Amino acid sequence: MEYLSIVFQEVYKILFLLVPVLVSVAMIVWLDRRVWAFVQKRQGPNVVGPFGLLQSLADALKYIFKEIIIPSSSNKVIFILAPIVTMTLALIAWAVIPFSATQVLADINVGILYLFAVSSLGVYGIIMGGWASNSKYPFLGAIRSAAQMVSYEVSIGVIIINVLLCVGSLNLNDIVIAQQNMWFVIPLFPMFVIFFISALAETNRPPFDLPEAEAELVAGYQTEYSGMMYAMFWLGEYANILLMCAMGAILFLGGWMSPIDVYPFTLVPGAFWLILKILILFILFALVKAIVPRYRYDQLMRLGWKIFLPFSLIWVVLTASYLFYFNLLPVN
Amino acid sequence: MIAHAIFFYTFSIIAVVSAIMVTASKNTVHSVFFLILDFISISCLFIMIGAEFLGMIMLIVYVGAVAVLFLFVVMMLNVAQQKNQWFAGQSTSKHIPVGLIISTLIFFEIIIVIGGWKYKPEIFDINNSLANTSVSNTHSLGQILYTDYIHVFQISGMILLVAMIGAIVLTFRQRSGVKRQSYIKQISRERAEGVEVLEVQSNKGVKIDD
């Protein structure tokens, strides 16, 4: 009986986290389309509900009632598993995101490694979907995205090492608290820029949306998907984008910390500040989508391996030597 | 404790079954997926004994990078396999003796490990393991790896570097006659050198050099 109540408590906590995440994913799709439209002097979705806020719900309803078509020559188990994997991985990562010093589902020791691991697993949904479709365009899209995500993961990993050098802990709450005096975006500004660009590539956002480049690959790995399975890919993708924004906010923008550490601001709950920072980063993502044209594939690889990786490695050496020389290394 | 046991047996059964399926399944891509499942369940086991850093690194390195490359290669193989069946059916296999030698070696290694468990039980005592100390797994690993074993650590890094350079040298080939795109050249082109206005005489044409 005692076990059961603990389980119920945990399930309640998980639902309390996941339902807002899913709703905000729907809202974020609307925001993405609105920002994109405003940059191009269009209106964007503005018909369903106030300001078109319910557009995503209408879309979701449409997807639910569409028929799911499974290609007859596909590998059925993997074909069905792929969107589930994408969606699950995008959602389980939220378990370690701290919304305030105490509001975190799982305050684990290796939080940032967990986030990194889950985001690097995200490539499987895409590869599985592309391969199981047994069709040329999805396969090409999957191979492209595998190479792209593996490449940019490396530089994200090195950037995380940069931050960890300054913190001395892998716990996400410790990372946030270490930024009490100064957000890491100030001393590590070049790393923040590289993180932002790598996050764009990692989540297959424009200008790095080559896995689904519609002009050449129809829709890439999701060409053969329809109905709810397509919607799950799409939800997972946006949940991943939100997650990357959250990761950026925690690593560089002080997480749930208020921007000014004075009385009236500290009263505001930490979740508000974190969500605000995530939103600001997401609007930047949306602006990039509207402004920048798509990269050529060879230049994408060149940027990842020949520019970002050496630069962030050099920055690791610099950070380490600076901290060591001025005896600032965090010791506990 | 019961919950702990349930999770342990679940993960270990998944690990063993998927390890068997890696070799048993006919489809090579399925084998790789089972291998990934195996890696994931083993990293869960690592986390359960308190080695959370090892578990996460296992996930990042093996599942996130190595297995992706595996999958990459195997999928390419599969495309070729549909054309020529060399991969699937070779009746006279030369791999069996080599496989036998390797499996005997692994068998004796397992015997040694289990023998150690039998004759020196204090090595495997739970009180000696990292789980009960106040220092977190990451810290204790770092403290050992960068002090007592620094030379071994550096040498293994060097070996990896040499292997990487070797692989690059082996696969690198300079192709002649290929027009390369120079990034700097493309950006730094000026109008003066890119565009030229010519007076074209009728019936003569213009010679364009490239």
Coordinates of C-alpha atoms in Angstrom, one line a residue:
Chain A
M1 CA 0.0 0.0 0.0
E2 CA 2.8 2.3 0.9
Y3 CA 4.6 1.4 -2.4
L4 CA 1.4 2.2 -4.3
S5 CA 1.1 5.7 -2.8
I6 CA 4.7 6.5 -3.6
V7 CA 4.1 5.3 -7.2
F8 CA 1.0 7.4 -7.5
Q9 CA 2.8 10.4 -6.1
E10 CA 5.6 10.0 -8.7
V11 CA 3.1 9.5 -11.6
Y12 CA 1.3 12.6 -10.5
K13 CA 4.6 14.6 -10.5
I14 CA 5.5 13.2 -14.0
L15 CA 2.1 14.1 -15.3
F16 CA 2.4 17.6 -13.8
L17 CA 5.6 18.0 -15.8
L18 CA 4.7 16.3 -19.1
V19 CA 1.3 17.7 -19.7
P20 CA 2.6 21.4 -19.6
V21 CA 5.5 20.3 -21.8
L22 CA 3.2 18.8 -24.4
V23 CA 0.8 21.8 -24.3
S24 CA 3.7 24.2 -24.6
V25 CA 5.1 22.2 -27.6
A26 CA 1.7 22.8 -29.3
M27 CA 1.9 26.5 -28.4
I28 CA 5.5 26.7 -29.5
V29 CA 4.6 25.4 -33.0
W30 CA 2.1 28.3 -33.2
L31 CA 4.7 30.8 -32.0
D32 CA 7.2 29.4 -34.5
R33 CA 4.8 29.9 -37.4
R34 CA 3.7 33.4 -36.2
V35 CA 7.3 34.7 -35.8
W36 CA 8.2 33.2 -39.2
A37 CA 5.2 34.9 -40.7
F38 CA 5.8 38.3 -39.1
V39 CA 9.4 38.4 -40.4
Q40 CA 8.0 37.8 -43.9
K41 CA 5.2 40.4 -43.4
R42 CA 2.5 37.8 -43.4
Q43 CA -0.2 37.1 -40.8
G44 CA 0.5 33.4 -40.0
P45 CA -2.1 31.2 -38.4
N46 CA -4.7 33.6 -36.9
V47 CA -8.1 32.0 -37.5
V48 CA -8.6 29.2 -35.0
G49 CA -9.1 30.7 -31.5
P50 CA -7.8 34.0 -30.2
F51 CA -4.8 35.1 -32.3
G52 CA -4.9 31.6 -33.8
L53 CA -3.7 30.1 -30.5
L54 CA -5.7 26.9 -31.0
Q55 CA -4.2 26.2 -34.5
S56 CA -2.0 23.5 -33.2
L57 CA -4.8 21.8 -31.5
A58 CA -6.8 21.8 -34.7
D59 CA -3.8 20.4 -36.5
A60 CA -3.4 17.7 -33.9
L61 CA -7.1 16.8 -34.3
K62 CA -6.6 16.5 -38.0
Y63 CA -3.6 14.2 -37.6
I64 CA -5.5 12.0 -35.2
F65 CA -8.3 11.3 -37.6
K66 CA -6.1 10.7 -40.6
E67 CA -5.4 7.1 -41.7
I68 CA -2.0 5.6 -40.7
I69 CA -0.5 4.1 -43.8
I70 CA 2.3 1.6 -43.4
P71 CA 4.1 0.8 -46.6
S72 CA 3.8 -2.8 -47.5
S73 CA 7.6 -3.3 -48.1
S74 CA 8.6 -1.5 -44.9
N75 CA 10.0 -3.2 -41.8
K76 CA 6.9 -2.8 -39.8
V77 CA 8.1 -3.1 -36.2
I78 CA 10.9 -0.6 -36.7
F79 CA 8.7 1.6 -38.8
I80 CA 6.2 1.9 -35.9
L81 CA 8.9 2.1 -33.2
A82 CA 10.7 5.1 -34.8
P83 CA 8.2 7.9 -34.0
I84 CA 7.7 6.3 -30.5
V85 CA 11.4 6.4 -29.9
T86 CA 11.7 10.1 -31.0
M87 CA 8.8 11.1 -28.9
T88 CA 9.9 9.2 -25.8
L89 CA 13.4 10.4 -25.9
A90 CA 12.3 14.0 -26.3
L91 CA 10.1 13.7 -23.2
I92 CA 12.2 11.7 -20.8
A93 CA 15.0 14.3 -21.0
W94 CA 12.7 16.8 -19.2
A95 CA 13.0 14.7 -16.0
V96 CA 16.2 16.4 -15.0
I97 CA 15.5 20.0 -15.9
P98 CA 15.4 22.1 -12.7
F99 CA 12.6 24.7 -12.6
S100 CA 13.9 26.0 -9.2
A101 CA 16.2 24.8 -6.5
T102 CA 13.7 22.2 -5.4
Q103 CA 11.3 21.8 -8.3
V104 CA 13.1 19.1 -10.2
L105 CA 11.7 15.6 -10.9
A106 CA 15.1 13.8 -10.6
D107 CA 18.0 15.7 -9.2
I108 CA 20.7 13.3 -10.3
N109 CA 24.4 13.7 -10.0
V110 CA 25.1 13.5 -13.7
G111 CA 22.2 15.6 -14.9
I112 CA 24.1 17.3 -17.8
L113 CA 25.5 14.0 -19.0
Y114 CA 22.0 12.5 -18.9
L115 CA 20.7 15.4 -21.0
F116 CA 23.6 15.0 -23.5
A117 CA 23.1 11.2 -23.7
V118 CA 19.4 11.5 -24.3
S119 CA 19.9 14.2 -27.0
S120 CA 22.5 12.0 -28.7
L121 CA 20.1 9.1 -28.7
G122 CA 17.6 11.2 -30.6
V123 CA 19.3 10.3 -33.8
Y124 CA 17.9 6.8 -33.6
G125 CA 14.3 7.8 -34.2
I126 CA 15.4 9.4 -37.4
I127 CA 17.7 6.5 -38.6
M128 CA 15.1 3.9 -37.7
G129 CA 12.3 5.8 -39.5
G130 CA 14.5 6.4 -42.6
W131 CA 15.7 2.8 -42.9
A132 CA 12.4 1.1 -42.1
S133 CA 10.5 3.0 -44.8
N134 CA 12.5 1.0 -47.4
S135 CA 12.5 3.9 -49.8
K136 CA 15.2 6.1 -51.3
Y137 CA 14.4 9.6 -50.0
P138 CA 13.8 8.6 -46.4
F139 CA 17.1 6.6 -46.4
L140 CA 19.1 9.4 -47.8
G141 CA 17.5 11.8 -45.3
A142 CA 18.3 9.4 -42.4
I143 CA 22.0 9.0 -43.5
R144 CA 22.4 12.8 -43.8
S145 CA 20.9 13.4 -40.4
A146 CA 23.0 10.7 -38.7
A147 CA 26.2 12.2 -40.0
Q148 CA 25.0 15.7 -39.1
M149 CA 23.8 15.0 -35.6
V150 CA 26.9 12.9 -34.7
S151 CA 29.2 15.7 -36.0
Y152 CA 27.5 18.5 -34.1
E153 CA 27.2 16.4 -30.9
V154 CA 30.9 16.4 -30.6
S155 CA 31.2 20.2 -30.5
I156 CA 28.2 20.4 -28.0
G157 CA 30.1 17.9 -25.8
V158 CA 33.2 20.1 -25.9
I159 CA 31.1 23.2 -25.0
I160 CA 29.6 21.3 -22.1
I161 CA 33.1 20.5 -20.9
N162 CA 33.9 24.3 -21.0
V163 CA 31.0 25.0 -18.7
L164 CA 31.8 22.1 -16.4
L165 CA 35.3 23.4 -15.9
C166 CA 33.8 26.5 -14.4
V167 CA 31.3 24.6 -12.3
G168 CA 33.1 21.5 -11.0
S169 CA 29.9 19.5 -10.9
L170 CA 27.7 17.6 -13.3
N171 CA 24.5 18.4 -11.4
L172 CA 22.2 20.8 -13.2
N173 CA 21.2 22.7 -10.1
D174 CA 24.9 23.2 -9.2
I175 CA 25.5 24.5 -12.7
V176 CA 22.7 27.1 -12.2
I177 CA 23.9 28.1 -8.7
A178 CA 27.5 28.5 -10.0
Q179 CA 26.1 31.4 -12.2
Q180 CA 24.9 33.4 -9.2
N181 CA 27.4 36.2 -9.7
M182 CA 27.8 36.1 -13.5
W183 CA 25.9 34.2 -16.1
F184 CA 28.3 32.0 -18.2
V185 CA 27.1 33.8 -21.3
I186 CA 29.4 36.7 -20.4
P187 CA 32.8 34.9 -20.0
L188 CA 32.0 32.1 -22.4
F189 CA 30.2 34.2 -25.0
P190 CA 31.8 32.5 -28.1
M191 CA 30.8 29.1 -26.7
F192 CA 27.2 30.3 -26.3
V193 CA 27.2 31.3 -30.0
I194 CA 28.6 27.9 -31.1
F195 CA 26.2 26.1 -28.8
F196 CA 23.3 28.0 -30.3
I197 CA 24.4 27.1 -33.9
S198 CA 25.2 23.5 -32.9
A199 CA 21.7 23.2 -31.3
L200 CA 20.2 24.4 -34.6
A201 CA 22.1 21.6 -36.4
E202 CA 21.4 19.0 -33.7
T203 CA 17.6 19.6 -33.9
N204 CA 17.6 19.7 -37.7
R205 CA 16.3 23.3 -37.7
P206 CA 16.8 25.6 -40.7
P207 CA 19.4 26.6 -41.9
F208 CA 20.6 23.0 -41.2
D209 CA 17.4 21.2 -42.0
L210 CA 19.1 19.0 -44.7
P211 CA 17.6 15.7 -43.4
E212 CA 14.2 16.9 -44.6
A213 CA 15.3 19.4 -47.3
E214 CA 12.0 19.5 -49.1
A215 CA 13.5 20.7 -52.4
E216 CA 15.6 17.6 -52.8
L217 CA 14.4 14.9 -50.5
V218 CA 10.6 15.4 -50.4
A219 CA 10.5 15.3 -46.6
G220 CA 13.5 13.3 -45.8
Y221 CA 13.1 10.6 -43.2
Q222 CA 9.4 11.3 -42.6
T223 CA 8.3 11.0 -46.2
E224 CA 6.4 7.7 -45.7
Y225 CA 4.8 8.7 -42.5
S226 CA 1.2 9.8 -42.1
G227 CA -1.4 10.6 -39.6
M228 CA -0.6 10.3 -35.9
M229 CA 2.9 8.8 -36.5
Y230 CA 3.9 11.9 -38.5
A231 CA 2.5 14.0 -35.7
M232 CA 4.6 12.2 -33.2
F233 CA 7.7 12.9 -35.2
W234 CA 6.7 16.5 -35.3
L235 CA 6.0 16.7 -31.6
G236 CA 9.2 15.0 -30.8
E237 CA 11.1 17.4 -33.0
Y238 CA 9.6 20.5 -31.3
A239 CA 10.0 19.0 -27.8
N240 CA 13.7 18.5 -28.7
I241 CA 14.0 22.1 -29.8
L242 CA 12.5 23.2 -26.5
L243 CA 14.9 20.9 -24.7
M244 CA 17.8 22.4 -26.5
C245 CA 16.6 25.9 -25.5
A246 CA 16.3 24.8 -21.9
M247 CA 19.8 23.4 -22.0
G248 CA 21.1 26.7 -23.4
A249 CA 19.2 28.6 -20.7
I250 CA 20.6 26.3 -17.9
L251 CA 24.2 26.2 -19.2
F252 CA 24.6 29.9 -20.2
L253 CA 21.7 32.0 -19.0
G254 CA 21.5 31.1 -15.4
G255 CA 18.6 28.7 -15.6
W256 CA 15.9 29.5 -13.0
M257 CA 18.0 32.4 -11.5
S258 CA 16.4 35.8 -11.8
P259 CA 18.4 38.2 -14.0
I260 CA 18.8 40.8 -11.2
D261 CA 19.4 39.5 -7.7
V262 CA 17.3 42.1 -5.8
Y263 CA 14.2 41.9 -3.7
P264 CA 11.1 42.1 -6.0
F265 CA 12.7 39.9 -8.6
T266 CA 13.7 37.1 -6.3
L267 CA 10.0 36.7 -5.3
V268 CA 9.1 35.6 -8.7
P269 CA 9.2 31.7 -8.9
G270 CA 12.2 30.3 -10.7
A271 CA 10.0 28.4 -13.2
F272 CA 8.9 31.8 -14.6
W273 CA 12.5 32.9 -15.3
L274 CA 13.4 29.6 -16.9
I275 CA 10.4 29.6 -19.2
L276 CA 11.1 33.2 -20.1
K277 CA 14.6 32.3 -21.1
I278 CA 13.5 29.3 -23.0
L279 CA 11.0 31.5 -24.9
I280 CA 13.6 34.1 -25.7
L281 CA 16.0 31.4 -27.1
F282 CA 13.1 29.8 -29.0
I283 CA 12.2 33.2 -30.6
L284 CA 15.9 33.4 -31.7
F285 CA 15.5 29.9 -33.2
A286 CA 12.4 31.0 -35.1
L287 CA 14.0 34.2 -36.3
V288 CA 17.0 32.2 -37.7
K289 CA 14.6 29.9 -39.5
A290 CA 13.0 33.0 -41.2
I291 CA 16.2 34.8 -42.1
V292 CA 18.9 32.4 -43.1
P293 CA 18.9 30.3 -46.3
R294 CA 19.7 26.6 -46.1
Y295 CA 23.4 25.5 -45.9
R296 CA 25.0 23.2 -48.5
Y297 CA 25.8 19.8 -47.0
D298 CA 29.6 19.9 -47.5
Q299 CA 29.8 23.3 -45.9
L300 CA 27.7 22.1 -43.0
M301 CA 30.2 19.3 -42.3
R302 CA 33.1 21.7 -42.8
L303 CA 31.6 24.1 -40.3
G304 CA 31.1 21.4 -37.7
W305 CA 34.5 19.6 -38.0
K306 CA 36.9 22.2 -39.2
I307 CA 35.7 25.3 -37.4
F308 CA 33.5 24.6 -34.4
L309 CA 35.4 21.6 -33.1
P310 CA 39.0 23.1 -33.1
F311 CA 37.7 26.4 -31.9
S312 CA 35.8 24.9 -28.9
L313 CA 38.8 22.7 -28.1
I314 CA 41.1 25.7 -28.0
W315 CA 38.6 27.4 -25.8
V316 CA 38.7 24.4 -23.4
V317 CA 42.5 24.8 -23.2
L318 CA 42.1 28.6 -22.6
T319 CA 39.4 28.2 -20.0
A320 CA 41.4 25.5 -18.2
S321 CA 44.6 27.5 -18.2
Y322 CA 42.9 30.7 -17.1
L323 CA 41.2 28.9 -14.2
F324 CA 44.4 27.2 -13.2
Y325 CA 46.6 30.2 -13.5
F326 CA 44.3 32.4 -11.4
N327 CA 43.6 29.5 -9.0
L328 CA 39.9 29.7 -9.7
L329 CA 39.3 26.0 -10.3
P330 CA 36.2 24.9 -8.3
V331 CA 37.3 22.4 -5.7
N332 CA 35.0 20.5 -3.5
Chain B
M1 CA 15.3 -4.0 -1.9
I2 CA 12.6 -6.0 -3.8
A3 CA 12.3 -3.2 -6.3
H4 CA 16.0 -3.2 -6.7
A5 CA 16.0 -6.9 -7.4
I6 CA 13.2 -6.6 -9.9
F7 CA 14.9 -3.9 -11.8
F8 CA 18.3 -5.8 -11.7
Y9 CA 16.8 -9.0 -13.1
T10 CA 14.7 -7.1 -15.7
F11 CA 17.8 -5.3 -17.1
S12 CA 20.0 -8.3 -16.9
I13 CA 17.5 -10.6 -18.7
I14 CA 17.1 -7.9 -21.4
A15 CA 20.9 -7.7 -21.7
V16 CA 21.5 -11.4 -22.0
V17 CA 18.6 -12.0 -24.4
S18 CA 19.5 -9.1 -26.6
A19 CA 23.1 -10.2 -26.6
I20 CA 22.0 -13.6 -27.9
M21 CA 19.7 -12.0 -30.4
V22 CA 22.7 -10.0 -31.8
T23 CA 24.3 -13.2 -33.1
A24 CA 21.1 -15.1 -33.7
S25 CA 19.1 -12.7 -35.8
K26 CA 19.4 -13.0 -39.6
N27 CA 19.0 -9.4 -40.4
T28 CA 22.2 -7.4 -39.7
V29 CA 20.4 -4.2 -39.0
H30 CA 18.3 -6.0 -36.4
S31 CA 21.5 -7.3 -34.9
V32 CA 22.7 -3.7 -34.5
F33 CA 19.5 -2.6 -32.9
F34 CA 19.7 -5.5 -30.4
L35 CA 23.3 -4.5 -29.7
I36 CA 22.0 -1.0 -28.9
L37 CA 19.4 -2.5 -26.6
D38 CA 22.2 -4.5 -25.0
F39 CA 24.3 -1.4 -24.4
I40 CA 21.4 0.5 -22.9
S41 CA 20.4 -2.2 -20.5
I42 CA 24.1 -2.6 -19.4
S43 CA 24.4 1.1 -18.8
C44 CA 21.2 0.8 -16.7
L45 CA 23.0 -1.9 -14.7
F46 CA 26.0 0.4 -14.3
I47 CA 23.7 3.1 -12.9
M48 CA 22.1 0.6 -10.5
I49 CA 25.4 -0.2 -8.9
G50 CA 26.1 3.5 -8.4
A51 CA 28.5 4.0 -11.3
E52 CA 26.3 6.6 -12.9
F53 CA 29.2 8.3 -14.7
L54 CA 30.2 5.1 -16.4
G55 CA 26.6 4.4 -17.3
M56 CA 26.1 7.8 -18.9
I57 CA 29.4 7.7 -20.7
M58 CA 28.5 4.2 -22.0
L59 CA 25.3 5.7 -23.3
I60 CA 27.0 8.7 -24.9
V61 CA 30.0 6.9 -26.4
Y62 CA 28.7 3.5 -27.4
V63 CA 25.0 4.1 -28.1
G64 CA 25.3 7.7 -29.2
A65 CA 28.3 7.5 -31.4
V66 CA 29.8 4.0 -32.0
A67 CA 26.5 2.2 -32.6
V68 CA 25.4 5.0 -35.0
L69 CA 28.5 4.4 -37.1
F70 CA 27.9 0.7 -36.9
L71 CA 24.3 1.2 -38.1
F72 CA 25.6 3.4 -40.8
V73 CA 28.0 0.8 -42.2
V74 CA 25.6 -2.1 -41.8
M75 CA 22.8 -0.2 -43.6
M76 CA 25.2 0.5 -46.5
L77 CA 26.1 -3.2 -46.5
N78 CA 22.5 -4.1 -46.7
V79 CA 22.0 -2.0 -49.8
A80 CA 24.9 -3.8 -51.5
Q81 CA 23.6 -7.2 -50.2
Q82 CA 20.5 -6.9 -52.3
K83 CA 22.7 -6.8 -55.4
N84 CA 25.2 -9.5 -54.7
Q85 CA 24.6 -12.2 -52.2
W86 CA 28.2 -12.6 -51.0
F87 CA 27.4 -11.4 -47.6
A88 CA 24.6 -13.9 -46.9
G89 CA 25.5 -17.4 -48.0
Q90 CA 29.0 -18.7 -47.9
S91 CA 28.9 -22.4 -47.1
T92 CA 32.6 -23.0 -46.4
S93 CA 33.2 -20.6 -43.6
K94 CA 36.8 -19.7 -42.7
H95 CA 35.6 -17.8 -39.6
I96 CA 34.9 -20.8 -37.4
P97 CA 38.5 -21.5 -36.2
V98 CA 39.2 -17.9 -35.4
G99 CA 35.8 -17.6 -33.7
L100 CA 36.6 -20.8 -31.7
I101 CA 39.9 -19.4 -30.5
I102 CA 38.3 -16.1 -29.4
S103 CA 35.4 -17.8 -27.6
T104 CA 37.8 -20.1 -25.8
L105 CA 39.8 -17.1 -24.6
I106 CA 36.6 -15.3 -23.4
F107 CA 35.5 -18.5 -21.7
F108 CA 38.7 -18.8 -19.7
E109 CA 38.5 -15.1 -18.8
I110 CA 35.0 -15.7 -17.4
I111 CA 36.3 -18.7 -15.5
I112 CA 39.0 -16.5 -14.0
V113 CA 36.5 -13.8 -13.0
I114 CA 34.1 -16.3 -11.4
G115 CA 37.1 -18.1 -9.8
G116 CA 38.1 -14.8 -8.2
W117 CA 34.6 -14.4 -6.9
K118 CA 34.8 -17.9 -5.4
Y119 CA 38.3 -17.7 -3.8
K120 CA 38.7 -14.1 -2.9
P121 CA 35.2 -12.9 -2.0
E122 CA 36.4 -9.7 -0.3
I123 CA 37.2 -8.2 -3.7
F124 CA 33.5 -8.3 -4.6
D125 CA 32.4 -7.2 -1.1
I126 CA 29.7 -4.5 -1.6
N127 CA 31.4 -2.5 1.3
N128 CA 34.5 -2.1 -0.8
S129 CA 32.7 -0.8 -3.8
L130 CA 32.2 2.9 -4.7
A131 CA 28.5 2.8 -3.9
N132 CA 28.9 3.3 -0.2
T133 CA 31.4 6.1 -0.1
S134 CA 30.3 9.7 0.3
V135 CA 32.3 10.8 -2.8
S136 CA 30.3 10.7 -6.0
N137 CA 31.3 8.3 -8.7
T138 CA 32.4 11.0 -11.0
H139 CA 34.8 12.5 -8.4
S140 CA 36.3 9.2 -7.4
L141 CA 36.9 8.2 -11.0
G142 CA 38.6 11.5 -11.7
Q143 CA 40.7 11.3 -8.6
I144 CA 42.0 7.8 -9.5
L145 CA 42.3 8.4 -13.2
Y146 CA 44.3 11.6 -13.1
T147 CA 46.6 10.7 -10.2
D148 CA 47.5 7.0 -9.8
Y149 CA 46.8 6.0 -13.4
I150 CA 47.7 9.2 -15.3
H151 CA 50.4 7.5 -17.4
V152 CA 48.1 4.6 -18.4
F153 CA 45.4 7.1 -19.2
Q154 CA 47.7 9.2 -21.4
I155 CA 49.1 6.2 -23.2
S156 CA 45.6 4.9 -24.0
G157 CA 44.8 8.4 -25.3
M158 CA 47.9 8.3 -27.5
I159 CA 47.0 4.8 -28.8
L160 CA 43.6 6.1 -29.8
L161 CA 45.2 9.1 -31.5
V162 CA 47.6 6.9 -33.4
A163 CA 44.7 4.6 -34.5
M164 CA 42.7 7.6 -35.7
I165 CA 45.6 9.0 -37.7
G166 CA 46.3 5.5 -39.1
A167 CA 42.7 5.2 -40.2
I168 CA 42.8 8.6 -41.9
V169 CA 46.1 7.8 -43.6
L170 CA 44.8 4.5 -44.9
T171 CA 41.6 5.8 -46.4
F172 CA 43.0 9.2 -47.6
R173 CA 43.6 9.4 -51.3
Q174 CA 44.4 12.4 -53.4
R175 CA 42.2 12.4 -56.4
S176 CA 43.5 14.3 -59.4
G177 CA 41.4 16.1 -61.9
V178 CA 38.7 17.1 -59.4
K179 CA 37.6 20.7 -59.2
R180 CA 37.7 21.7 -55.6
Q181 CA 35.6 24.6 -54.2
S182 CA 37.7 27.0 -52.3
Y183 CA 35.5 28.7 -49.7
I184 CA 37.8 31.7 -49.4
K185 CA 38.1 32.2 -53.1
Q186 CA 34.3 32.1 -53.6
I187 CA 33.7 34.7 -50.9
S188 CA 36.5 37.1 -51.8
R189 CA 35.6 37.4 -55.5
E190 CA 35.3 41.0 -56.5
R191 CA 33.1 42.4 -59.2
A192 CA 36.1 43.6 -61.1
E193 CA 37.6 40.1 -61.6
G194 CA 34.2 38.3 -61.9
V195 CA 32.5 40.4 -64.6
E196 CA 34.0 41.6 -67.8
V197 CA 32.3 43.6 -70.4
L198 CA 33.4 42.7 -73.9
E199 CA 32.8 44.2 -77.3
V200 CA 31.4 41.4 -79.4
Q201 CA 32.0 41.7 -83.1
S202 CA 29.4 40.1 -85.3
N203 CA 30.1 36.7 -86.7
K204 CA 33.3 36.4 -84.5
G205 CA 32.1 35.4 -81.1
V206 CA 34.0 35.7 -77.9
K207 CA 36.6 33.2 -76.4
I208 CA 35.8 32.4 -72.8
D209 CA 38.6 30.9 -70.8
D210 CA 37.7 28.9 -67.7

